[in-house]
XYZ file of C-alpha atoms in Angstrom:
578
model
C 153.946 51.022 168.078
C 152.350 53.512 165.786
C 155.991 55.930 166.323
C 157.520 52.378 165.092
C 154.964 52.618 161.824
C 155.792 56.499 161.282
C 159.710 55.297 161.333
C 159.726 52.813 159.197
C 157.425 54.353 156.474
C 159.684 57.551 156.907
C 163.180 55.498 155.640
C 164.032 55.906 152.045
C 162.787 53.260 149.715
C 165.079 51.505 147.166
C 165.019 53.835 144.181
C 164.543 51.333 140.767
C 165.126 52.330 137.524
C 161.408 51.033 135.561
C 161.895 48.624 132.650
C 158.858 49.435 130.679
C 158.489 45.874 129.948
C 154.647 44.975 130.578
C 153.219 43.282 133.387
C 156.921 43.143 135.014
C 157.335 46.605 136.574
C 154.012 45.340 138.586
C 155.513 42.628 139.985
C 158.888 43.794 140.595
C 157.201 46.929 142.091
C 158.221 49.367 140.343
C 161.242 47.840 137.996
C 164.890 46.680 138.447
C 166.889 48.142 141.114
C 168.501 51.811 139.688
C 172.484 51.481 139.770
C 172.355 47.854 140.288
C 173.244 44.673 138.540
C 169.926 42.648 138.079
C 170.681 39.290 136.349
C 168.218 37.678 133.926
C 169.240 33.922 133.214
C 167.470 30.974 131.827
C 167.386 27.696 129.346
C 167.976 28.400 125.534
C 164.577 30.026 123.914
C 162.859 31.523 126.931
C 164.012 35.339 125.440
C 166.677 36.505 127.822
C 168.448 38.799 124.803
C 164.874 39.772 123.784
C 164.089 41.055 127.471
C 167.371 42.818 127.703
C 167.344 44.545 124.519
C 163.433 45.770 125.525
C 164.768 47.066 128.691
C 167.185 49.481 126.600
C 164.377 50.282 124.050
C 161.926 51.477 126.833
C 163.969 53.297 129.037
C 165.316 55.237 125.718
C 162.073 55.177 124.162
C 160.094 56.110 127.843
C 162.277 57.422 129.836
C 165.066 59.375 127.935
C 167.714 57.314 129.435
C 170.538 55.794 127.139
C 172.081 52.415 126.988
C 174.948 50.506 125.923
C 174.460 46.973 124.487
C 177.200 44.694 124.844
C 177.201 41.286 122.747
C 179.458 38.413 123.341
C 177.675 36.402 120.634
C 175.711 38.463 118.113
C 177.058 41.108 116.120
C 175.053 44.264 116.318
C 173.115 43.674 112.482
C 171.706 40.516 113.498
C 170.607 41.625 117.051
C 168.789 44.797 114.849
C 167.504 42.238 112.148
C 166.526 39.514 114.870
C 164.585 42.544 117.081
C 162.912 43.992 113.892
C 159.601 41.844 114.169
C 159.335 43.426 117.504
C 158.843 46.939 116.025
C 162.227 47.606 118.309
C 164.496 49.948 115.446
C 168.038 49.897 117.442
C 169.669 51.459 114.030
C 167.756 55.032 114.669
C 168.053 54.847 118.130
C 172.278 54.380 117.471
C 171.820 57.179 115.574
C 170.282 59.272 118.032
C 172.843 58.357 120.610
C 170.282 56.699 122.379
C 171.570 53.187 122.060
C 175.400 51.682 121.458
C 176.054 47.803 120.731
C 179.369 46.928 121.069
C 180.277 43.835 119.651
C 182.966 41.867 121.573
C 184.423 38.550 120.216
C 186.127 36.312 122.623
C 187.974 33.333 121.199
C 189.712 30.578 123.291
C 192.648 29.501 121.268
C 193.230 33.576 121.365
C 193.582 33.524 125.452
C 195.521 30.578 125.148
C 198.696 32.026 122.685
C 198.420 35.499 124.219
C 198.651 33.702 128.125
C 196.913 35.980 130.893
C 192.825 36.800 130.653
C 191.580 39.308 132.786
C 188.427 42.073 132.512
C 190.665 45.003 132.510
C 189.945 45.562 128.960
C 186.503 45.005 128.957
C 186.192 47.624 131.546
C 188.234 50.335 129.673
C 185.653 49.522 126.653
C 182.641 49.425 128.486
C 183.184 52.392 130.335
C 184.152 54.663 127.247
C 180.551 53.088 125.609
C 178.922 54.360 128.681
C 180.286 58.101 128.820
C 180.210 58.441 125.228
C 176.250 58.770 125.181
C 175.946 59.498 129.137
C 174.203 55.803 129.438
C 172.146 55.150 132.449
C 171.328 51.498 131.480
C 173.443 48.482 130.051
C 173.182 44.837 128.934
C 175.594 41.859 129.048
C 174.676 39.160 126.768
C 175.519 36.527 127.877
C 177.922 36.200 130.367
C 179.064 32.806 129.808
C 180.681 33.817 126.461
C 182.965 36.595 128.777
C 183.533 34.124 130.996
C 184.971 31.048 128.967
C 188.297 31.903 128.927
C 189.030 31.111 132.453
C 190.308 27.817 132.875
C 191.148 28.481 136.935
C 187.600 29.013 139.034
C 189.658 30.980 141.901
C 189.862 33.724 139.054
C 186.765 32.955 137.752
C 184.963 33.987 140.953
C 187.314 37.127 141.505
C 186.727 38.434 137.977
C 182.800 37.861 138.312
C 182.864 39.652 141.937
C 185.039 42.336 139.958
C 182.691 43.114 137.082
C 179.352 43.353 139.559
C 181.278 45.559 141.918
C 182.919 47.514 138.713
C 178.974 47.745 137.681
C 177.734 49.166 140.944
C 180.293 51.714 141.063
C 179.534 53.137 137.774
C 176.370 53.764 139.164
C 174.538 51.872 135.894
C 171.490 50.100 136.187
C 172.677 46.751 134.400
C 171.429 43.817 132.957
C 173.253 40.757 132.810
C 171.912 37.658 130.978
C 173.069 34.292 131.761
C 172.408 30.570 130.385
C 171.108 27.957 133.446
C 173.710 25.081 134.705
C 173.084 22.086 136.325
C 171.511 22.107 139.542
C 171.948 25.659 139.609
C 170.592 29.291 138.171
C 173.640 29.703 135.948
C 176.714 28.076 135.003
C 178.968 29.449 137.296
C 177.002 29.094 140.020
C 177.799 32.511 141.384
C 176.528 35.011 139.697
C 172.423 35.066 141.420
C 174.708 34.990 144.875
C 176.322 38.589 144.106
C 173.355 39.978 141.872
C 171.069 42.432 143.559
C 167.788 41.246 141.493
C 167.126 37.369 140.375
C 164.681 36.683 137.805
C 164.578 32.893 136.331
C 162.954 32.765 133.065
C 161.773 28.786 131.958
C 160.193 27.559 128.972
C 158.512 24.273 129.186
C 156.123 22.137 127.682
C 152.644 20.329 128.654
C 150.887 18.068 126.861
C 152.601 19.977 124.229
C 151.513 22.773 125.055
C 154.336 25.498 125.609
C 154.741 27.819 128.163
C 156.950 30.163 129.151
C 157.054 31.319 132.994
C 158.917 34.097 135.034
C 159.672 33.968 138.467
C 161.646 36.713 140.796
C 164.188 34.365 142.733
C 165.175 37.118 145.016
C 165.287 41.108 144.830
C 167.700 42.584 147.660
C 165.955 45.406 149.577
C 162.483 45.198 147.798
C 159.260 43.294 148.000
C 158.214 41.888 145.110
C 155.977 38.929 143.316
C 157.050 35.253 144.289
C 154.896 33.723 141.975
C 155.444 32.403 138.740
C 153.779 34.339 135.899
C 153.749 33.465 132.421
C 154.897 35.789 129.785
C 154.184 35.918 126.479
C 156.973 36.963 123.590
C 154.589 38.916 120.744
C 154.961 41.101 117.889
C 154.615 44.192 120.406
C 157.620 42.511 122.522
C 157.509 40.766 125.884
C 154.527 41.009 128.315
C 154.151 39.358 131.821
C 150.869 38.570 133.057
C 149.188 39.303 135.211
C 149.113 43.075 133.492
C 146.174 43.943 136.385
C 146.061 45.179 139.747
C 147.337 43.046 142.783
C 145.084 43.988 145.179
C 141.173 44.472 144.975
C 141.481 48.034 145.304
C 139.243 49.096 142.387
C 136.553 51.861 141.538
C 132.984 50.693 141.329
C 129.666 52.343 139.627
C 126.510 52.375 140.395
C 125.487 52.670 137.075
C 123.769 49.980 135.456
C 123.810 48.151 131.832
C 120.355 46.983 130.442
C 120.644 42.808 129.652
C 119.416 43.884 126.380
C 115.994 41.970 126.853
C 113.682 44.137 128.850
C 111.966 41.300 130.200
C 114.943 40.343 131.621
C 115.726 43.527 133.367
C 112.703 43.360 135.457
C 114.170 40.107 137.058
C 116.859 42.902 138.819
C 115.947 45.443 141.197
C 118.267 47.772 139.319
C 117.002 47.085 135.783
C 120.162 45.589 134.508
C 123.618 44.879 135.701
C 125.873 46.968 137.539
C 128.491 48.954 135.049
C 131.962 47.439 135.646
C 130.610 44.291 137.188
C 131.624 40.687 135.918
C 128.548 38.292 134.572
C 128.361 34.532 133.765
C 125.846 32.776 131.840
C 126.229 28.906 131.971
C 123.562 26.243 130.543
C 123.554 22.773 128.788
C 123.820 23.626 124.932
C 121.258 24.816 122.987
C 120.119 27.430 125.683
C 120.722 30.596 124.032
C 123.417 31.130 125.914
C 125.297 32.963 122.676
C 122.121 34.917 121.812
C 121.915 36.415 125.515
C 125.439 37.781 125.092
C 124.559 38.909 121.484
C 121.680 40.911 122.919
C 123.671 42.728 125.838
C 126.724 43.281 122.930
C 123.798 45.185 120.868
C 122.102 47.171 123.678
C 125.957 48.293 124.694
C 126.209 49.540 121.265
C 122.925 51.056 120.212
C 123.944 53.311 123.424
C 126.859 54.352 121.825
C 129.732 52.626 123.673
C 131.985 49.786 122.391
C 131.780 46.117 122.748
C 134.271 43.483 122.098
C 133.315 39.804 121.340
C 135.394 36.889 121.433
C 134.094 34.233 119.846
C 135.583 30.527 120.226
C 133.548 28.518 118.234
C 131.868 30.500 115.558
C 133.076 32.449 113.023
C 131.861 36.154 112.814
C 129.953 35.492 109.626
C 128.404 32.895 111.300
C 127.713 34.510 114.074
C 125.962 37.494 112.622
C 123.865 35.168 109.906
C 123.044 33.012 113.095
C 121.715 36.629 114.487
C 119.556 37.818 112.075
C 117.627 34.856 112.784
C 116.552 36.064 116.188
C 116.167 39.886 114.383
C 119.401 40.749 115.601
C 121.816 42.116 113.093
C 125.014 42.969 114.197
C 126.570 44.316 110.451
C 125.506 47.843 111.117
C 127.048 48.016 114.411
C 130.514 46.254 113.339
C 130.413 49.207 110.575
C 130.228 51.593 112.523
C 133.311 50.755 114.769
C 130.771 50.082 117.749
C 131.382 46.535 117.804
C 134.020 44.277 117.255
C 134.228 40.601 117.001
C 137.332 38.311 117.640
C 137.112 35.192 116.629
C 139.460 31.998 116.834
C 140.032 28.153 117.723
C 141.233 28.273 121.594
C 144.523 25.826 120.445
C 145.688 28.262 117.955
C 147.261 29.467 121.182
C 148.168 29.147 124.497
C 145.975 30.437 127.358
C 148.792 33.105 128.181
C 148.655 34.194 124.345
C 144.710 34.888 124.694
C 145.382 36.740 127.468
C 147.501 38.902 125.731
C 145.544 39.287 122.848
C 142.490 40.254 124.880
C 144.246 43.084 126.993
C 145.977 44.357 124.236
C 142.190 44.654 122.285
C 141.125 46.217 125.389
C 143.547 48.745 125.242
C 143.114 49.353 121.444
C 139.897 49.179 120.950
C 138.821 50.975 124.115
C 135.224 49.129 125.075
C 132.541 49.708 127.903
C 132.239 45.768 127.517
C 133.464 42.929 126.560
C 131.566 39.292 126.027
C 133.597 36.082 125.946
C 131.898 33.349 124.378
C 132.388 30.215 125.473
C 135.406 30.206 128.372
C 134.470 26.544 128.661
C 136.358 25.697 125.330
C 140.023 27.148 127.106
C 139.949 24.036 129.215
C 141.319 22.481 125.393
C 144.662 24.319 125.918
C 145.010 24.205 129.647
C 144.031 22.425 132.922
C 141.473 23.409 135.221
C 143.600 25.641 137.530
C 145.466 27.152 134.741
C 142.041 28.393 133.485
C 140.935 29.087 136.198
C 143.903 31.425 137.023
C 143.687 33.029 133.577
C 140.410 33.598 133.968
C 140.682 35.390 137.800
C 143.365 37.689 136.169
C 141.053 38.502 133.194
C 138.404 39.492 135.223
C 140.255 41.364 137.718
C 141.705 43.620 134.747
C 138.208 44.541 133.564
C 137.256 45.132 136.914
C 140.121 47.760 137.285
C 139.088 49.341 133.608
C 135.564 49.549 135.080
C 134.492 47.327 131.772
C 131.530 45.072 132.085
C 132.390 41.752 131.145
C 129.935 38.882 129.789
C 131.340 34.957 130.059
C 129.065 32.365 128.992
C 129.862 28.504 129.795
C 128.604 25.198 129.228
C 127.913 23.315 131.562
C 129.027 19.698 132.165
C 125.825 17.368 131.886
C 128.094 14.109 132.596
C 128.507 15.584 136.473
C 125.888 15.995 139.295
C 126.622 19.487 139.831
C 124.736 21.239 137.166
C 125.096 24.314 139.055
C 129.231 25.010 139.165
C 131.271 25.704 136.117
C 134.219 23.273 135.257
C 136.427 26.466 135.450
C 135.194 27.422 139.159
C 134.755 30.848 138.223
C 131.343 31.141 139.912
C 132.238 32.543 143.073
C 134.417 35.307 140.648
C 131.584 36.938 138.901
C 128.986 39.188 140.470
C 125.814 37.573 138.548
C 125.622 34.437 137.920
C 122.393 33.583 135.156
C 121.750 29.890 134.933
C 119.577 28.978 131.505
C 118.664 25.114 131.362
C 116.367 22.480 129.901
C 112.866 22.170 131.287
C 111.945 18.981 129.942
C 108.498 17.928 129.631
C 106.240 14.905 128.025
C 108.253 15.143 124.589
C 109.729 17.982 124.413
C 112.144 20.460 125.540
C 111.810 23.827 126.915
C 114.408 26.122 128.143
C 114.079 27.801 131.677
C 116.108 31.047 133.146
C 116.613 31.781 136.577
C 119.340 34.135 138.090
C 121.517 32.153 140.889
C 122.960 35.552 142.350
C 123.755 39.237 141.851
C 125.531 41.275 143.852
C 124.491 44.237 145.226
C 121.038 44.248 143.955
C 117.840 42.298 144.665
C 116.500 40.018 142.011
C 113.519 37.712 141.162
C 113.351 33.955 142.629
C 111.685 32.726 140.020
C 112.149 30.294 136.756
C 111.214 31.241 133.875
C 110.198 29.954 130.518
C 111.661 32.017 127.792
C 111.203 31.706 123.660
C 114.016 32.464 120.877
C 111.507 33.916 118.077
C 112.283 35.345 114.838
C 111.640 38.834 117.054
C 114.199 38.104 120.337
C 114.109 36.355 123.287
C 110.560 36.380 125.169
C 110.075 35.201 128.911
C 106.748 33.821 129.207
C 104.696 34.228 132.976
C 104.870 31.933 135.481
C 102.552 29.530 135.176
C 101.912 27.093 138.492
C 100.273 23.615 137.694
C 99.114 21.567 140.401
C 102.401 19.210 140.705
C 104.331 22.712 139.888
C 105.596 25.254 137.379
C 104.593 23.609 133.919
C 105.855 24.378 130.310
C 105.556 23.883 126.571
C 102.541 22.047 125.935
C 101.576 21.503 129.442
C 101.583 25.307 129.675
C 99.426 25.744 126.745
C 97.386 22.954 128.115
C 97.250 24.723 131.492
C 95.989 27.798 129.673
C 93.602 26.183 127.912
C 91.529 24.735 131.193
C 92.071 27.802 133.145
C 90.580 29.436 129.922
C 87.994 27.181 130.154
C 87.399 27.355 133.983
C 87.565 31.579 133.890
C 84.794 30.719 130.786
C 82.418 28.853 132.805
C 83.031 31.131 136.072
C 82.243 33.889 133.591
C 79.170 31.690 132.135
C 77.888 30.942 135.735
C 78.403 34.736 136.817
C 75.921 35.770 133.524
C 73.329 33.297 134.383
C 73.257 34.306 138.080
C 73.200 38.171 136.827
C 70.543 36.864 134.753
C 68.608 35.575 137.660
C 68.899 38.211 139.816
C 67.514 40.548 137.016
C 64.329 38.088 136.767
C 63.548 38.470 140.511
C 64.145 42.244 140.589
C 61.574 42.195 137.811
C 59.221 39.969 139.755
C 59.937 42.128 142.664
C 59.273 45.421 140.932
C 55.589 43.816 139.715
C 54.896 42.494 142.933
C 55.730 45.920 144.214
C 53.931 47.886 141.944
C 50.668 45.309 142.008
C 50.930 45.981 145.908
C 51.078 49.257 145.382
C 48.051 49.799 143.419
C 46.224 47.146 145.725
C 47.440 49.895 148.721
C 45.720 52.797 146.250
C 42.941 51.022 145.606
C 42.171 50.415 149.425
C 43.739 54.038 150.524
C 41.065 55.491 147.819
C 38.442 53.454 149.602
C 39.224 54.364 153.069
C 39.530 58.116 152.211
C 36.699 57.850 150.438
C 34.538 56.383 153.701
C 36.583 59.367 155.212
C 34.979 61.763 153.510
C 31.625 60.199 153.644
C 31.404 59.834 157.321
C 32.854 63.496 157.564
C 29.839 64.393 155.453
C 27.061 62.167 157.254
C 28.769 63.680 160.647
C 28.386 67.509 159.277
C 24.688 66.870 158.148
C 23.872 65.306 161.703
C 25.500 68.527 163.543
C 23.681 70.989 161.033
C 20.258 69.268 161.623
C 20.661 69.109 165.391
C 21.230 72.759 164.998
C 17.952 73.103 163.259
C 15.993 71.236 165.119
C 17.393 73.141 168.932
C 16.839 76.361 166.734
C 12.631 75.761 166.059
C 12.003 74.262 169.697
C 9.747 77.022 171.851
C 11.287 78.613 174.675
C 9.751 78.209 178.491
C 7.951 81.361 179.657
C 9.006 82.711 183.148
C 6.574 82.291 186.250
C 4.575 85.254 187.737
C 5.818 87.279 190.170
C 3.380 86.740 192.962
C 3.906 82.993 192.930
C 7.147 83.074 194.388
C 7.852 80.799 197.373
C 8.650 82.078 199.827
C-alpha cells in the first residue's frame, strides 16, 4: 500500500500556466492548465472579457509571458479605454511586445456572397500573432461571434473540434470566452465537452442585492474547488474569494496582546489574548461593546504596531469625539499612521465587496490587528449563511496573516438564546467575551464575564464594570445573600458590611478595653499580694532571727553555767575495794 502511495505521488502532475487573477489560482490549484484551452463562459455582465484580458495582463505583467488578444466584437481602443479603470495599460504593453489585439470582424451577409466559411484563415492570422511576439497565452472573445457564420451544425461541431485541437497543438495556454445558451453552458452546446478547464461565471440578484459567483464545472486531470465563490470586479481588477488558505494549516504564537484594560487581563491566565487569535465581544446595546474594541485598538498602537478599524455605524469623527469621553483619544494615533479607521453603511456594498475591501486594507496597510465593529449590521446585505460564510473566510485569512482580530456583535434580545450570535460565529473565534445588563431595583448595570478562551485558563466570574471619564473599571465581586448584587444594592451591600466590620471593630476595642482593666486589677491585686507576702516574709525572718538569737544566748549561758560548777575530787587510795 505505502509502494502504491510512493507511485502515485512520484507521476508527473499537470503543469498549469498561473493566471495571477486573485483568489482563483487557489482554487484552481495552481491556475489554468499550461498549453490547454480553458473556456470561461457566462450570462451578459458577469466580466468574462474583463477576466480574459487580466489573465494576459498578469502573466505579462508577472510572469514575462506574452499574449495575443483576439476580439470578435471590440476593436482594440475600446477594449484599452473599457480596461483603463482597472489600472490594466494594454497600449504600453503593445508596445513592449508584450501584448497583441487583433481585431477580427465577421459579418454574415459577407459569408453569405463570398459562399464557403471555414477557420483556415483565422488560423493563418492567429498563428502569425502568436510567433510574432513568441506568445505563451491567448484569448478568444467571444466565440459565438466566430462562430455565427455557420448555418450547418455538422460543420459547426468540426470547426469547433478543429480550433481546440489547432489550440493544443500550438502548445498555447488559451482562453476562450463564451456567452451561456439555454439549458446549457454555451450556445453551442459543445464547447465545455472538448475544453480541458470549465469555469461558469453567473451574476444574479437577491433581494436586490447583486452577486456575482464562480464555479469550476470541471478541470481535466486536476483537483480543484467545487464550490461556488463569489468574485468581486474592483478598481484593482477581478478577485475571487475566498483569497485565504483552504486548509487549517496555519502558524500560531504564543505571544499575547493586552485587552487594553488591565483589569481585564487578570481575568486570563496569560494576561491578554493570544497574538493571531480571533475574539468576539457580543452584548445587548449600550454595553461598551465599541469602547472595549477602542481600548485593545489603542493598547495595539501605543506598542507600536498597526490597527485597522472598521466601523459600521459610526463615523470616525464620531467615533473618536465619542472616545475622548472615556479619556481615550484616538487623533494622535490616526496621525501617526498607527491606526486607521474605515468607516461605512454595510448596504453601500455587497458582503463580497467588504470582503474585498478588508483584505485589500490588510495587505496595504499591513496591521498586527484588526477590530470589526459591529458584524451584526452585515446581516442588512446578506442572509444568515452568507454571513456567516463571509465571516469564516475573514477570519481564517487573519488567522493565516497571524493578525489578531476583534468582532463585536449585538446580540438579539427578541430570542431566548442570549448567549449565540445571529451570525453563528461563536464556535469560530477563540474568546468569546459576553458583556450584558445586570438589572437591578431601577436601574441598570452592565456585567462582563468571558464564555471561553482557548488555550488559556480564565476567571469564572461576573463582573460589574464602570465606563468613567478615566476608562473602563471592573469593580470586585461582591456576594449578597440571594447572590452577586450591583449598582445600588452594591453600594448598599458596602455600606452594612461597613457597618458590620465597624461594630466588629467597636466590639473588638471595648473587649481590648476590658481586658486592659482586669490586667490592671490583676497587676494591683498582684502587687497588694505581694507586699502582704513581704510584710509576712519580714515578720517570719524577723522571728527567725530572734529565735536564732534567744537559741545562741541559751547555748552561751549553759556554757557558763557547766564552766563555774566544781569538779569531784578523786577517792583515796587505801579505800579501794577490793
Amino acid at each position: 500500500m505505502q509502494a502504491n502511495n510512493r507511485a502515485a505521488t512520484a507521476l508527473p502532475q499537470l503543469p498549469k500556466s498561473p493566471t495571477g487573477i486573485e483568489g482563483l489560482d487557489e482554487i484552481t490549484k495552481g491556475g489554468l492548465p499550461l498549453g490547454r484551452p480553458t473556456l470561461i463562459c457566462g450570462s451578459a455582465g458577469c466580466g468574462k472579457t474583463l477576466m480574459g484580458v487580466e489573465f494576459l495582463v498578469r502573466g505579462a505583467q508577472r510572469y514575462s509571458e506574452p499574449g495575443v488578444l483576439m476580439a470578435f466584437e471590440e476593436t482594440g481602443e475600446e477594449l484599452a479605454a473599457n480596461v483603463a479603470s482597472l489600472g490594466f495599460d494594454l497600449n504600453e504593453l503593445q508596445t513592449r511586445k508584450m501584448l497583441r489585439i487583433d481585431h477580427v470582424h465577421v459579418d454574415r451577409s459577407e459569408i453569405e456572397e463570398t459562399g464557403e466559411y471555414d477557420l483556415e484563415g483565422l488560423f493563418i492570422r492567429l498563428g502569425h500573432a502568436i510567433d510574432s511576439i513568441g506568445a505563451k497565452r491567448v484569448v478568444l472573445d467571444t466565440i459565438e461571434a466566430l462562430f455565427s457564420g455557420f448555418p450547418n451544425q455538422g460543420v459547426l461541431r468540426s470547426e469547433i473540434r478543429r480550433l481546440f485541437r489547432w489550440l493544443k497543438d500550438k502548445g498555447v495556454t488559451t482562453v476562450i470566452t463564451a456567452e451561456r445558451g439555454e439549458g446549457t453552458l454555451t450556445r453551442q452546446g459543445l464547447e465545455e465537452y472538448v475544453s480541458d478547464c470549465v469555469i461558469l461565471l453567473d451574476n444574479r440578484v437577491i433581494d436586490q442585492i447583486t452577486t456575482r459567483r464562480l464555479r469550476i464545472v470541471k478541470y481535466r486531470g486536476s483537483t480543484h474547488g467545487t464550490n461556488e465563490y463569489p468574485y468581486l470586479i474592483s478598481e484593482d481588477g477581478i478577485a475571487v474569494l475566498p483569497v485565504t488558505s483552504l486548509r487549517l494549516d496555519h502558524e500560531v504564537s504564543d505571544q499575547v496582546d493586552s485587552t487594553g484594560v488591565p483589569a481585564l487581563d487578570e481575568m486570563f491566565g496569560r494576561g491578554g489574548y493570544f497574538r493571531g487569535s480571533s475574539v468576539l465581544i457580543t452584548g445587548t446595546a449600550g454595553t461598551a461593546k465599541t469602547t472595549l474594541g477602542a481600548f485593545f485598538a489603542r493598547q495595539v498602537c501605543k506598542e507600536g504596531r498597526r490597527c485597522l478599524m472598521f466601523v459600521f455605524e459610526e463615523s470616525p469623527q464620531q467615533l473618536i469625539r465619542n472616545m475622548r469621553s472615556v479619556g481615550l483619544d484616538l487623533q494622535p494615533l490616526i496621525a501617526q499612521g498607527l491606526l486607521h479607521i474605515e468607516a461605512s453603511r454595510p448596504t453601500i456594498n455587497g458582503l463580497e465587496r467588504h470582503l474585498v475591501t478588508i483584505h485589500r486594507l490588510v495587505h496595504d496597510f499591513q496591521p498586527a490587528a484588526v477590530v470589526i465593529d459591529p458584524i451584526s449590521n452585515l446581516i442588512s446585505v446578506g442572509n444568515i449563511n452568507e454571513v456567516r460564510s463571509m465571516l469564516t473566510r475573514l477570519i481564517d485569512f487573519l488567522k493565516v496573516n497571524n493578525i489578531t482580530a476583534l468582532f463585536t456583535a449585538l446580540i438579539n434580545t427578541r430570542t431566548n438564546q442570549n448567549e449565540m450570535t445571529e451570525e453563528g460565529v461563536s464556535s469560530l473565534v477563540d474568546t468569546w467575551i459576553s458583556v450584558r445588563d445586570l438589572e437591578g431595583i431601577g436601574e441598570r448595570n452592565r456585567g462582563l464575564s468571558i464564555l471561553k478562551s482557548r488555550g488559556m485558563a480564565h476567571s469564572n466570574q461576573v463582573r460589574e464594570f464602570l465606563v468613567t471619564s478615566q476608562g473602563i473599571e471592573l469593580l470586585d465581586v461582591v456576594v449578597g445573600p440571594t447572590g452577586i448584587v450591583t449598582g445600588a444594592s452594591r453600594l448598599t451591600q458596602q455600606l452594612q458590611e461597613h457597618a458590620r466590620h465597624l461594630a466588629a471593630q467597636q466590639e473588638t476595642e471595648r473587649r481590648d478595653r476590658e481586658l486592659e482593666r482586669r490586667r490592671r486589677m490583676l497587676e494591683a491585686n498582684i502587687a497588694n499580694l505581694r507586699t502582704e507576702f513581704e510584710s509576712v516574709e519580714e515578720e517570719l525572718r524577723q522571728i527567725n532571727t530572734d529565735e536564732q538569737h534567744r537559741q545562741q544566748a541559751l547555748a552561751s549561758g549553759n556554757q557558763r553555767i557547766a564552766a563555774n560548777l566544781p569538779r569531784p575530787s578523786p577517792p583515796p587510795a587505801g579505800e579501794i575495794d577490793e
